[in-house]
Coordinates of C-alpha atoms in Angstrom, one line a residue:
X1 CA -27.8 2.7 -2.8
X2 CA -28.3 -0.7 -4.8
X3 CA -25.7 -3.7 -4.9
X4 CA -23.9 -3.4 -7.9
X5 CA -22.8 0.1 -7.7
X6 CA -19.1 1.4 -7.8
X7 CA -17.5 4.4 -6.7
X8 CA -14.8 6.5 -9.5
X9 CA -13.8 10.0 -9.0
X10 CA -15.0 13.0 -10.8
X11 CA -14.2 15.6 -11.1
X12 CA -15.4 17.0 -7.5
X13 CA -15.8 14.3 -6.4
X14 CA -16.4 10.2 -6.3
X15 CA -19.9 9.3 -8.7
X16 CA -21.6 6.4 -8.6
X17 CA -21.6 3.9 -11.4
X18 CA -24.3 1.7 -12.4
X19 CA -23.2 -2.0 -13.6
X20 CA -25.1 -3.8 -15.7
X21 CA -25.7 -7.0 -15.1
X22 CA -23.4 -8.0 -17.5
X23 CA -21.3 -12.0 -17.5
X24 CA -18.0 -10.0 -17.5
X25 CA -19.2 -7.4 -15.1
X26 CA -17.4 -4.7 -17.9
X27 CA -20.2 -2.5 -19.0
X28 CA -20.3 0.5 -16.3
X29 CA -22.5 3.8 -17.4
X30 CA -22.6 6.8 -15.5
X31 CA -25.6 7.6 -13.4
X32 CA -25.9 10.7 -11.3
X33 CA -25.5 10.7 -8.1
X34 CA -24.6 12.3 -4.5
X35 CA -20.7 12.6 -4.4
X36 CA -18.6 12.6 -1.9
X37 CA -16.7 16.0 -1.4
X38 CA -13.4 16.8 -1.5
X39 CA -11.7 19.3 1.3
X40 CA -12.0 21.6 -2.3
X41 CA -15.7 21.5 -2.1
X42 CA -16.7 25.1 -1.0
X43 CA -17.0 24.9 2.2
X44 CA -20.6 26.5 2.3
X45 CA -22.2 24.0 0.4
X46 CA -20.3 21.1 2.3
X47 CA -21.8 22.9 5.8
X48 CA -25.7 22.7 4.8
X49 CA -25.0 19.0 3.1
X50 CA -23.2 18.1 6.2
X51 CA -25.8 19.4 8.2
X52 CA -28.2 17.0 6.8
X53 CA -26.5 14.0 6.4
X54 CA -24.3 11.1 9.1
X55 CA -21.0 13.2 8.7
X56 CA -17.3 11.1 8.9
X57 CA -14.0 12.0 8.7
X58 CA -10.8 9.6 8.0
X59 CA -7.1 9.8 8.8
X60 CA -4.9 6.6 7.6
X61 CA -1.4 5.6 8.7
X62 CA 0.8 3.2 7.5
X63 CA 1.2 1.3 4.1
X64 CA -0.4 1.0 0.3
X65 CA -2.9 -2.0 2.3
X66 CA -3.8 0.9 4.8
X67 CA -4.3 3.0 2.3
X68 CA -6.5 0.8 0.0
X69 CA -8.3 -0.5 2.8
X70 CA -9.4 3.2 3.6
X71 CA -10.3 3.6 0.3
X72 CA -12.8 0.2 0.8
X73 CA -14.0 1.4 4.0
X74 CA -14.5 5.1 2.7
X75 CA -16.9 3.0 0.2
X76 CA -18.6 1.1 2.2
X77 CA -19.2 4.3 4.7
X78 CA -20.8 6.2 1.8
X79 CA -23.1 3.4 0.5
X80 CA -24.6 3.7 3.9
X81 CA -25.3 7.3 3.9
X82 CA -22.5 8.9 5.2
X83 CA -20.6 11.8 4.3
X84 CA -17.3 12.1 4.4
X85 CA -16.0 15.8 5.4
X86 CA -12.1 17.2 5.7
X87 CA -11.9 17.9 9.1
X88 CA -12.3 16.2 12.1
X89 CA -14.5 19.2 13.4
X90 CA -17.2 19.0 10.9
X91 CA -17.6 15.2 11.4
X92 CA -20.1 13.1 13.6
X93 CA -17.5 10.0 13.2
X94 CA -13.9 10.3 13.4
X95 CA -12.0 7.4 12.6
X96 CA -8.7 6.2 12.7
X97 CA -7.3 3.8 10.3
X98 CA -4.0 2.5 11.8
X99 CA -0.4 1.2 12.0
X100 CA 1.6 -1.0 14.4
X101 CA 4.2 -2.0 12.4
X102 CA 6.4 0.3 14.3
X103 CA 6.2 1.8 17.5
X104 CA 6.4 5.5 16.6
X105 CA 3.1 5.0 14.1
X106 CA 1.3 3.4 17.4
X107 CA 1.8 6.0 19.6
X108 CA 0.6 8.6 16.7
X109 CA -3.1 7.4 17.3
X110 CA -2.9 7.7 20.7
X111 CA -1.7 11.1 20.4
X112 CA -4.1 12.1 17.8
X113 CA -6.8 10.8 20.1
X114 CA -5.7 12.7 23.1
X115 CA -6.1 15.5 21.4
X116 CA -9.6 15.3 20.1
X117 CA -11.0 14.1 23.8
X118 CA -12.3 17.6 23.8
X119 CA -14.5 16.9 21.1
X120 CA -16.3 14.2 22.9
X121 CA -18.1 16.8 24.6
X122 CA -20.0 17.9 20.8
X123 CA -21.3 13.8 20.3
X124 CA -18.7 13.2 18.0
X125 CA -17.9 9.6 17.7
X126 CA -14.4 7.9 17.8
X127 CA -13.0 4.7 16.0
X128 CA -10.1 3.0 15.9
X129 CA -10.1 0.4 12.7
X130 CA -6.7 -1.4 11.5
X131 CA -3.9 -3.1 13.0
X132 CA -3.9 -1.1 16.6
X133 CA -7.4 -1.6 16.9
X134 CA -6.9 -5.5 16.4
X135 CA -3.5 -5.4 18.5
X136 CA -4.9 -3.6 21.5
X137 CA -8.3 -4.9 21.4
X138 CA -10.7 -3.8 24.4
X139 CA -7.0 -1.7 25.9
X140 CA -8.2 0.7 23.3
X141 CA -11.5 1.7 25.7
X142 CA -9.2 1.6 28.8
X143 CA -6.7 4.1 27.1
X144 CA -9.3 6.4 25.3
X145 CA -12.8 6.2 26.9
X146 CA -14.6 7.7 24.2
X147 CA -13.5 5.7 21.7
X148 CA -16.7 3.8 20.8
X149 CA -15.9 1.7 17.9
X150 CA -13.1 -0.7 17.5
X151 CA -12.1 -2.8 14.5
X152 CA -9.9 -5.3 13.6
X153 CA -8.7 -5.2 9.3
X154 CA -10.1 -8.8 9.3
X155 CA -13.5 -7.6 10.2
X156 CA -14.0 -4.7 8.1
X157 CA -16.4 -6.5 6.1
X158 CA -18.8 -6.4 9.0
X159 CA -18.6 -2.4 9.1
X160 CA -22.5 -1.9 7.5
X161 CA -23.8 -3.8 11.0
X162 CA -21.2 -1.9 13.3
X163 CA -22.5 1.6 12.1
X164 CA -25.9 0.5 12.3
X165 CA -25.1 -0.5 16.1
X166 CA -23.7 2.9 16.6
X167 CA -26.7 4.7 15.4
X168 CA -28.0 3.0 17.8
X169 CA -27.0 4.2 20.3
X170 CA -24.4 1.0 21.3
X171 CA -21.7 2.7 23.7
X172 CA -18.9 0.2 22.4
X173 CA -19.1 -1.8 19.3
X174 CA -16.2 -4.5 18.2
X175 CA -15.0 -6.0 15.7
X176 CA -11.7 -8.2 16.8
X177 CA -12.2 -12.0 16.5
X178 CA -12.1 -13.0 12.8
X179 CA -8.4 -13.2 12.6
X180 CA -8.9 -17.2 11.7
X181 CA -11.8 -16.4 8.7
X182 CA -11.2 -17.2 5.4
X183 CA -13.3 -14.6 4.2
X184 CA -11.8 -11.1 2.2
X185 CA -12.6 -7.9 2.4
X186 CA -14.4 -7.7 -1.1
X187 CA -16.9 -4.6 -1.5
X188 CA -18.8 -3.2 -4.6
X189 CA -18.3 0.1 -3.0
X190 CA -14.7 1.3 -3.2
X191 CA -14.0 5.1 -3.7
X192 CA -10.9 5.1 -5.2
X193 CA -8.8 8.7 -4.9
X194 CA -6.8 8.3 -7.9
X195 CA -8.6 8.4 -11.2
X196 CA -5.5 6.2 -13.4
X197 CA -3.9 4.2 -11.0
X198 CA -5.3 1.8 -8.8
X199 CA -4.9 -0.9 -5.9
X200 CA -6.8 -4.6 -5.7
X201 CA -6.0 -6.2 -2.7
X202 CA -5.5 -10.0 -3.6
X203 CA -4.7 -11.9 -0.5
X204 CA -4.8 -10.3 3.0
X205 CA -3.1 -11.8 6.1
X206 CA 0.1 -13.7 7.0
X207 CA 1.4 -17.1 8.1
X208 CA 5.0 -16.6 7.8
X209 CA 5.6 -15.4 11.5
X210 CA 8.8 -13.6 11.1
X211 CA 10.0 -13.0 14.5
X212 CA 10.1 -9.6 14.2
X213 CA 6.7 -9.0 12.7
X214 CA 3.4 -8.3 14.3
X215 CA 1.1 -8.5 11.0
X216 CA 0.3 -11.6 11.9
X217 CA -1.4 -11.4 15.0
X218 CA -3.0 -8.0 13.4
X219 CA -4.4 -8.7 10.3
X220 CA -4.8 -12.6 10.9
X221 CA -4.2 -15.9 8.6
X222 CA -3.8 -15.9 5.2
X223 CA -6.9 -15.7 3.2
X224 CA -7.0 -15.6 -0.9
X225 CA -9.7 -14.2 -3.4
X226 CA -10.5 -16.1 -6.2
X227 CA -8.7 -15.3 -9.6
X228 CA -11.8 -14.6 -11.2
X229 CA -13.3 -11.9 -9.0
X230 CA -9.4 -10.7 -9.2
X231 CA -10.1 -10.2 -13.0
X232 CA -13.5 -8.9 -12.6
X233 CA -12.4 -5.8 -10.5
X234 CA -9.1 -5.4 -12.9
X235 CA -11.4 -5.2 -16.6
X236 CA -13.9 -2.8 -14.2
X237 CA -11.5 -0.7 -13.7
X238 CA -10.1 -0.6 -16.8
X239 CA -13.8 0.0 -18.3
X240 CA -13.9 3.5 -15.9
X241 CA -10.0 4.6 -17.5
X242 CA -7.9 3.0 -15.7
X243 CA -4.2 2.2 -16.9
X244 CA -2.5 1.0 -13.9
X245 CA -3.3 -1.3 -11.3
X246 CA -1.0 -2.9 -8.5
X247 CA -1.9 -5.9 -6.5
X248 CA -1.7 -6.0 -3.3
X249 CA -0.7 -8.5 -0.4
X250 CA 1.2 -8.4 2.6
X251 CA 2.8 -11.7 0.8
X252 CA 1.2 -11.2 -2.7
X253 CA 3.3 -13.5 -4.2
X254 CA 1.9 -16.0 -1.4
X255 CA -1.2 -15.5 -3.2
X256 CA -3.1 -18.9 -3.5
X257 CA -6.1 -18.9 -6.0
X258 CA -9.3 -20.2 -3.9
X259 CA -10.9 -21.6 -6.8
X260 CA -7.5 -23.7 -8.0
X261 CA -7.5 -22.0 -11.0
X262 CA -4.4 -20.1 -11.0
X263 CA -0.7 -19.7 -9.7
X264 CA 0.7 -15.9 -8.7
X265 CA 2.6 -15.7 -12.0
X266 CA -0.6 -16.6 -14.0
X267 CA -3.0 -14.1 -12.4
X268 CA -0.1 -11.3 -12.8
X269 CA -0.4 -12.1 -16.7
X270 CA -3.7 -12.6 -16.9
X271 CA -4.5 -8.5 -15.2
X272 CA -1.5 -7.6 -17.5
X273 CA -3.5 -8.8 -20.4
X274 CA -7.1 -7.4 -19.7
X275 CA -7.6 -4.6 -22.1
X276 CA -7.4 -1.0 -21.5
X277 CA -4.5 -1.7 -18.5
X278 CA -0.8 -0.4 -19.8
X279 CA 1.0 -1.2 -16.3
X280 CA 0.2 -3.9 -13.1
X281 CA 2.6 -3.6 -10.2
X282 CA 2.5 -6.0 -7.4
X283 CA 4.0 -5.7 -3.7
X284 CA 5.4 -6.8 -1.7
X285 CA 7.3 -9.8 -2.3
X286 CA 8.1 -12.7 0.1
X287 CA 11.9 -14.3 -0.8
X288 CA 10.1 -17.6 0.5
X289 CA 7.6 -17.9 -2.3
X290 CA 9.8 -16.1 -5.1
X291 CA 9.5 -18.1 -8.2
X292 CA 10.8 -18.2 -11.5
X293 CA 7.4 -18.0 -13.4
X294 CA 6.9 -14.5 -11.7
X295 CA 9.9 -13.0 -14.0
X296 CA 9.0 -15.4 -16.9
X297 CA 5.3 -13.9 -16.6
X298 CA 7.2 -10.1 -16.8
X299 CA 9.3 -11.1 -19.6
X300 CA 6.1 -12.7 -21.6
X301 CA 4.1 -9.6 -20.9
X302 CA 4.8 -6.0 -21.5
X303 CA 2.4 -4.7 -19.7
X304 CA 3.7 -6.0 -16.3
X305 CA 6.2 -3.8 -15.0
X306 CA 10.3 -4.1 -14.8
X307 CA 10.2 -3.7 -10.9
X308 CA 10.2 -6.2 -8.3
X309 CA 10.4 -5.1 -4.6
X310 CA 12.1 -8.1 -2.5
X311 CA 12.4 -7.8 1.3
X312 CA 15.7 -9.2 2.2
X313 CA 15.9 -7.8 5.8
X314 CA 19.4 -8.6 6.7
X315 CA 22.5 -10.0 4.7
X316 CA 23.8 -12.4 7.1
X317 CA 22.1 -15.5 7.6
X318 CA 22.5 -15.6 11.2
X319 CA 20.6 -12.9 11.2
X320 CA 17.4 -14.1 8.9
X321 CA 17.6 -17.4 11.2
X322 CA 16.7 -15.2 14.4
X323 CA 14.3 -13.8 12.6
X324 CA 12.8 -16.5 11.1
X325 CA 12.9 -15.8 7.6
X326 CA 13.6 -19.5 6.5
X327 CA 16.1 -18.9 3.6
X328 CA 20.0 -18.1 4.0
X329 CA 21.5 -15.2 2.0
X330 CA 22.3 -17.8 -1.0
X331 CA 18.9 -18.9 -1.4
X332 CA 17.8 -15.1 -1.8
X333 CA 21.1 -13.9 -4.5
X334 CA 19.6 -17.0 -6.4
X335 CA 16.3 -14.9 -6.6
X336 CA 17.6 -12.0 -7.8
X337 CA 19.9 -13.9 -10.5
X338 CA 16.4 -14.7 -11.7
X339 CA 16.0 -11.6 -12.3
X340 CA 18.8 -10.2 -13.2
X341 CA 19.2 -13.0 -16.1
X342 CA 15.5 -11.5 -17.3
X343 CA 15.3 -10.2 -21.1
X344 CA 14.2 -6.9 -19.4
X345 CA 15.8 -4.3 -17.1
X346 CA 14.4 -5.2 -14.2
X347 CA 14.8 -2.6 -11.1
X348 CA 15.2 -3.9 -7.9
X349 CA 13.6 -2.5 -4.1
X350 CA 14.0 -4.2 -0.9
X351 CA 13.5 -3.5 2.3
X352 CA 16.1 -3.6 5.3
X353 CA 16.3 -3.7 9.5
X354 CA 19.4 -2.9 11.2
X355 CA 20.0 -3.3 14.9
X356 CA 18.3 -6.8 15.4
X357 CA 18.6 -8.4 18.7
X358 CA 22.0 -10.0 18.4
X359 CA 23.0 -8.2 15.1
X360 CA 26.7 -7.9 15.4
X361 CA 29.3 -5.6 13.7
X362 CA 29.9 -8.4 11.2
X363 CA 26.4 -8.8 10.6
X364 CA 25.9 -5.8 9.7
X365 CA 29.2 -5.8 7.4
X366 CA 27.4 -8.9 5.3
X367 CA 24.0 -6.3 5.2
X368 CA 26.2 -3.5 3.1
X369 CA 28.3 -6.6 1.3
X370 CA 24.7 -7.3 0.1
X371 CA 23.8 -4.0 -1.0
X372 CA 26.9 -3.8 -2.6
X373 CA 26.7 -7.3 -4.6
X374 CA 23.5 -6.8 -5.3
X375 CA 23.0 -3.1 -6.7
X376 CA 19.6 -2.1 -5.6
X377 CA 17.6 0.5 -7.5
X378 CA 16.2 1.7 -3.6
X379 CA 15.7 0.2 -0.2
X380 CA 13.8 1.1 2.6
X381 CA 15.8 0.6 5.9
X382 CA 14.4 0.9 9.7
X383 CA 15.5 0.5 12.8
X384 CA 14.6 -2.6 14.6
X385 CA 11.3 -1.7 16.9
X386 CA 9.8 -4.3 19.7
X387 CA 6.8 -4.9 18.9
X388 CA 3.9 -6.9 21.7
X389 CA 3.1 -10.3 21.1
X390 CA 6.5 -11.5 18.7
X391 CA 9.5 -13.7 19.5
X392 CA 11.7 -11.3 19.1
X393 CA 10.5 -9.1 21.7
X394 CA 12.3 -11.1 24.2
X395 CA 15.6 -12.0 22.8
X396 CA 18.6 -10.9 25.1
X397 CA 21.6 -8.5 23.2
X398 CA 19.4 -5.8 22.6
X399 CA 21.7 -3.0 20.4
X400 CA 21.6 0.1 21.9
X401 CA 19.6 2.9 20.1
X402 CA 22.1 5.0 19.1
X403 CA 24.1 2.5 17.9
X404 CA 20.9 1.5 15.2
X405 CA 20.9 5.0 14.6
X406 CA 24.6 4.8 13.5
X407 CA 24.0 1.6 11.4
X408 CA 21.2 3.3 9.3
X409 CA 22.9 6.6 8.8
X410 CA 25.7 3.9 7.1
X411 CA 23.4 1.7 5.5
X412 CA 21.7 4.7 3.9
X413 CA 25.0 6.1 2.6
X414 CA 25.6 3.6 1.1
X415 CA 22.9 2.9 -0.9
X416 CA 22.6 6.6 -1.9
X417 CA 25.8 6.6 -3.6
X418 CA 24.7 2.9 -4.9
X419 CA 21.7 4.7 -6.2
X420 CA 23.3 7.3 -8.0
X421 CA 25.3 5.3 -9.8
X422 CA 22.5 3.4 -10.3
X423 CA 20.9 6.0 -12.7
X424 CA 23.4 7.7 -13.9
X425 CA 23.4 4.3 -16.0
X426 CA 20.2 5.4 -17.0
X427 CA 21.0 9.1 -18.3
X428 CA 21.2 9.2 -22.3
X429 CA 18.4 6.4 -22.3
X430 CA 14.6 6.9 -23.1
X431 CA 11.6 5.9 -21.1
X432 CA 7.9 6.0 -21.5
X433 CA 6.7 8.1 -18.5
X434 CA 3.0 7.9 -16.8
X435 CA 2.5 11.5 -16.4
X436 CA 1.6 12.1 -12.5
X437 CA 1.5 16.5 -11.9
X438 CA 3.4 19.4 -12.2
X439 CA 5.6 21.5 -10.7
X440 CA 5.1 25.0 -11.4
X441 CA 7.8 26.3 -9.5
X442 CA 10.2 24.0 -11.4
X443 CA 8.1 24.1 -15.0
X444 CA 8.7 20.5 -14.7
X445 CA 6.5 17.5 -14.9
X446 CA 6.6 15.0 -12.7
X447 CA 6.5 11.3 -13.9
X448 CA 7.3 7.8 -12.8
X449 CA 8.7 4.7 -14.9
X450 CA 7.8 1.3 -15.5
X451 CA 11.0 0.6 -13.1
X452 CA 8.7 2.8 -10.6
X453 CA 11.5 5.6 -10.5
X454 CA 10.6 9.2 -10.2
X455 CA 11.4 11.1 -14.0
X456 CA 10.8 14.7 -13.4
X457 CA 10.9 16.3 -17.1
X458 CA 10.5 19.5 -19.2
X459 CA 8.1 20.4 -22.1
X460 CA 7.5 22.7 -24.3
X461 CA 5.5 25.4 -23.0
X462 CA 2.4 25.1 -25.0
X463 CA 2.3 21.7 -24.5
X464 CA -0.5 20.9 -22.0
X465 CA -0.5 17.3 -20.1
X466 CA -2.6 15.4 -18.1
X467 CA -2.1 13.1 -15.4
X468 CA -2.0 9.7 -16.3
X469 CA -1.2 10.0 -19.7
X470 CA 1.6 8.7 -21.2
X471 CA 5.1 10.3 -22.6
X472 CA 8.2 9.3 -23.7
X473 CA 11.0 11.1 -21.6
X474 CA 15.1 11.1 -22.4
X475 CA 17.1 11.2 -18.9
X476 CA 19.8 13.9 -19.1
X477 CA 20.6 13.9 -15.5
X478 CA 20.3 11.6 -12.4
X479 CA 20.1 12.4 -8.9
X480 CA 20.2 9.8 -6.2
X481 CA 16.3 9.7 -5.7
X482 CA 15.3 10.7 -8.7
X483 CA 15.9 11.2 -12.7
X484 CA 16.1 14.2 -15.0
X485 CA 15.1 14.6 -18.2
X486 CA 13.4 15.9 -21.5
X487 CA 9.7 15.6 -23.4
X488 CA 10.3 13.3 -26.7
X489 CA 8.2 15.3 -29.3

């Protein structure tokens, strides 16, 4: 396969497409190719391709980065003559795309490695690419001998001349010391699953060093792609159908144009206004680097949607000192007056830990004052997990487990019934919907919002959808996860 060539799923498939050497990189044809099979594929033909072709298989754990970054590497893995297959059995390369943000995600590879050792035995292949991989480094080898390949997120770029060293015949091959470049992982080969919505990856790393957080020392420094090839990849995707595209960043807002050209705010309008895209998303949000051009850029343009998800973490400032969040409680309810004093009706998502070294009763109290205060439209919450290499790891008051159990079972009451309320504001009102599936057992269709809530609805029966087109939607009932309503004809 050529430079210049880009994956988009058909209809069994992902298909190569041809780009024409084009200024604005726009003007994609179709151009047959091989395409790689879906676990769909009857498994007959899949067996004699397989049987002829470097065969891979792919699990991914963790977040939308994981997920997009799978999507790259799936790409990449493809353009150099690879297969991908369903099933670890009926692949040469098994690899392992993983998580550390939490403990319980670690110790999932591990497990999912122990019990394919018995596949060594066939001269199947093992790797161990993401955040793990970078964390554990060469303790990888020491805890799974037959691992052969492990990579760092930060090095991913160099995955062409790490499969060529397997093929070689290379016992171990590494990629784990780029943390520090200030390179992205850009590819012309990205076989995206999702034929209307889809991910670019804008900045990749961290330097805020929250005490807590091991991203870090995982994915390595900050690093920022230049607005333009930003735009480039947005109007491709557009050209190939397209209608929704979220950027993505550990810190996206941190986002910091290489080429000077522009600020977060201004790139966010700028994909909002390529044509063809109805909807750009961005997450996740850092408080630190909030600003108020980000929700004058959603009020100027309609295309960006009314959702912001804003990590808060805690509700006491104590508590975001320890972990080294570096803004107090105030500073963040100034944030979300921004947005609440938008034209539109912005929803609001944050994320939240409970049981932090040190975290007192009180504490927690100002964490469910916030919820209250605030209103949010849905949170994520977690129990605090020690993870290697961060401050916090060390810090004396440890809270019990059971008592962070009892602290999230609280903290998610809570914002159930503040989520229910929540849309039950919203019943009687009408919303455009991005039509995702359906549920046959319900005759309902499922959809999600601009505010990115679920909007499960009824049509009439002979009125035949398909995902990723757009309806309008009335809510007649809410629930506390999701809404209810009816077709608009």
């Amino acid at each position: 396969m050529r430079s210049g060539q880009v994956f988009a799923p058909g209809a069994q498939g992902f298909t190569f497409f041809e780009r024409k050497r084009t200024p604005d990189a726009r003007n994609l044809k179709p151009k047959p190719a091989a395409r790689c099979l879906k676990p769909a594929f009857p498994a007959l033909y899949l067996s004699l391709m397989a049987a002829q072709q470097k065969t891979f298989y792919l699990e991914t754990f963790g977040c939308q980065m994981n997920a997009h970054d799978s999507e790259k590497i799936v790409g990449t893995l493809l353009s150099q003559g690879y297969l991908q297959v369903p099933t670890v059995e009926e692949a040469g390369l098994v690899l392992y795309n993983t998580c550390s943000i939490r403990d319980k995600a670690e110790q999932k590879v591990f497990h999912r490695l122990a019990d394919y050792k018995k596949l060594e035995a066939q001269g199947k292949k093992f790797g161990v690419l993401g955040c793990v991989a970078q964390q554990e480094g060469h303790k990888v080898f020491e805890r799974a001998p037959y691992v052969s390949m492990v990579c760092g997120s930060a090095s991913y770029r160099n995955l062409p001349q790490m499969l060529v060293q397997l093929e070689a015949g290379e016992r171990r091959v590494t990629g784990l010391d780029d943390r520090q470049t200030d390179e992205c992982f850009e590819t012309e080969f990205t076989a995206r699953t999702n034929p209307y919505r889809g991910y670019i990856t804008i900045i990749e790393g961290c330097d805020k060093f929250c005490s807590y957080c091991v991203v870090p020392f995982t994915r390595g420094k900050e690093r920022s792609r230049t607005s333009d090839s930003v735009l480039a990849e947005a109007r491709q995707m557009a050209d190939l159908g397209y209608t929704e595209i979220q950027l993505l960043g550990q810190n996206v807002n941190s986002y910091r144009d290489s080429s000077g050209k522009r600020t977060f705010a201004e790139l966010l309008a700028a994909v909002g206004e390529a044509p063809g895209i109805r909807r750009v998303r961005f997450t996740t949000s850092h408080p630190r680097d909030f600003g108020r051009d980000i929700v004058d850029a959603i009020d100027a343009v309609p295309t960006l949607c009314d959702h912001v998800h804003l990590p808060v973490q805690s509700g006491s400032t104590r508590v975001l000192d320890a972990m080294q969040r570096l803004y107090t409680r105030e500073q963040y309810l100034e944030r979300i007056s921004w947005i609440k004093s938008s034209r539109r009706d912005i929803s609001i998502s944050s994320d939240v830990i409970v049981g932090f070294p040190g975290e007192t009763e009180a504490d927690f109290e100002q964490t469910l004052s916030l919820l209250d205060e605030i209103g949010y439209d849905g949170v994520f919450t977690f129990k605090y997990s020690p993870r290697p290499n961060t401050p916090a790891i060390g810090m004396e008051d440890a809270i019990p487990d059971g008592e962070k159990s009892r602290r999230l079972a609280a903290l998610i009451e809570r914002q159930r019934d503040i989520q229910k309320a929540r849309n039950l504001s919203q019943v009687d009102q009408q919303y455009e919907v991005m039509v995702e599936g359906r549920n046959e057992a319900r005759a309902q269709w499922l959809g999600r919002t601009s505010q990115n809530k679920t909007l499960n609805f009824t049509a009439p029966s002979n009125c035949k959808l398909e995902p990723g087109s757009y309806v309008k939607v009335r809510v007649h009932t809410a629930f506390p996860n999701s809404l209810l309503g009816e077709m608009v004809m």
